[in-house]
Amino acid sequence: MLQQTRVETVVPYFLAFMERFPDLARLARAPVDDVLACWSGLGYYSRARNLHRAAGICLEDHGGRLPSSQEELEALPGIGRTTAAAILALAHDQPRAILDGNVKRVLARHAGIEGWPGKSSVAGKLWKEAEARVPAKNAASYTQAIMDLGAGVCTRSRPACEKCPVAGDCVAWLEGRTEQLPGPRPKKTLPRRCREFWLVCDHHSRILLARRPPAGIWGGLWCLPEADELAGLDPEKGRLETTIQHTFTHFRLEMKIRRALISPADAVTDNSELEWMSVDQAMGRGLPQPVRRLLESGLAGPDRTRQPTE
Ligand code: SF4
């Protein structure tokens, strides 16, 4: 959950998730829809799908436990070099180097490593530095400490160098370059994509949602259908209700939301992944964040769904 996401955001999701799936077996046996529903709003949904698949593999192939070797951990979906190493260091006190975003920042500043950490030559230097520093003993404490240092002291902006325990030999601090290190990501303009989505309501205030294919954006989540998923609807009958901007890591999506009021019988489609549901039912499903916000705004509420179609 903490990949690309701040602790404050994660805490309520983590608590709810652990209450719903308190152990690996219950996570593995749950429908993926339930897992996505618990993750709904947190973004980067491939993490939830990978976690669910990994739990299944652990149950089938590893006796219901997480494996304890780097190779076996990295073979699980969603677990890369750093996550596997962090599990081994924190859970088994093995001397393994990790390189998450916080650790990259600490090392780049403390060792004075120039350049954007996303560049492979820079990442190579950081990995070398990370490996050289892991102690043979107390790896768990060291790993937790360097992650905490990055999260709480050596922060992205205005690091608290005056109270930093490693300030004495920190290159960035001694040379007054904390603002320059680590090097910034090269600027590039995100491409823009424009797509039309349908807020289709019936006379019982229900809405029509479509489950997205497992791969691709919002994979496996329930979303407003796009025009090509509604074979029986004439897009001309829907009026433009609102436009929502949503930013992914690699593009910006402009969602044009069209509204149509129809009877279920009119929504003729051979798509078995379409389902009519109340707004309350929809809120219990895994929804992309902009769709959840749209439904929370009341735009699909009973008073709105009775408006005539233009
Ligand atoms: S002295 Fe400042 S820049 Fe250096 S590691 Fe500590 S907090 Fe980071």
Coordinates of C-alpha atoms and ligand atoms in Angstrom, one line a residue, residues 105-107 109-111 149-150 153-155 158-174 177-178 181, ligand 1:
R105 CA 16.9 10.5 -1.2
V106 CA 18.9 9.9 1.9
L107 CA 21.7 8.2 0.0
R109 CA 22.2 13.5 -0.3
H110 CA 24.5 11.8 2.2
A111 CA 26.8 10.4 -0.4
L149 CA 15.2 9.0 8.4
G150 CA 14.0 9.6 4.8
V153 CA 14.0 13.9 8.8
C154 CA 15.5 13.9 5.3
T155 CA 12.2 15.0 3.7
R158 CA 13.1 21.4 4.0
P159 CA 15.0 18.4 5.5
A160 CA 15.6 18.8 9.3
C161 CA 19.4 18.7 8.9
E162 CA 20.0 20.4 12.3
K163 CA 18.6 17.4 14.1
C164 CA 19.8 14.7 11.7
P165 CA 22.0 12.1 13.3
V166 CA 24.2 11.7 10.2
A167 CA 24.6 15.4 9.4
G168 CA 28.3 15.3 10.5
D169 CA 29.4 13.6 7.2
C170 CA 26.5 14.4 4.9
V171 CA 27.8 15.8 1.6
A172 CA 24.6 17.7 0.7
W173 CA 24.4 19.3 4.1
L174 CA 28.1 20.2 4.3
R177 CA 23.2 21.3 -1.7
T178 CA 20.2 19.7 0.0
L181 CA 20.0 16.5 -4.4
Ligands
SF4_1 S1 22.0 16.1 7.0 FE1 20.1 16.7 6.0 S2 20.4 16.1 3.8 FE2 21.9 15.0 5.0 S3 21.0 13.1 5.5 FE3 20.5 14.4 7.2 S4 18.6 15.4 6.8 FE4 19.4 14.5 4.9

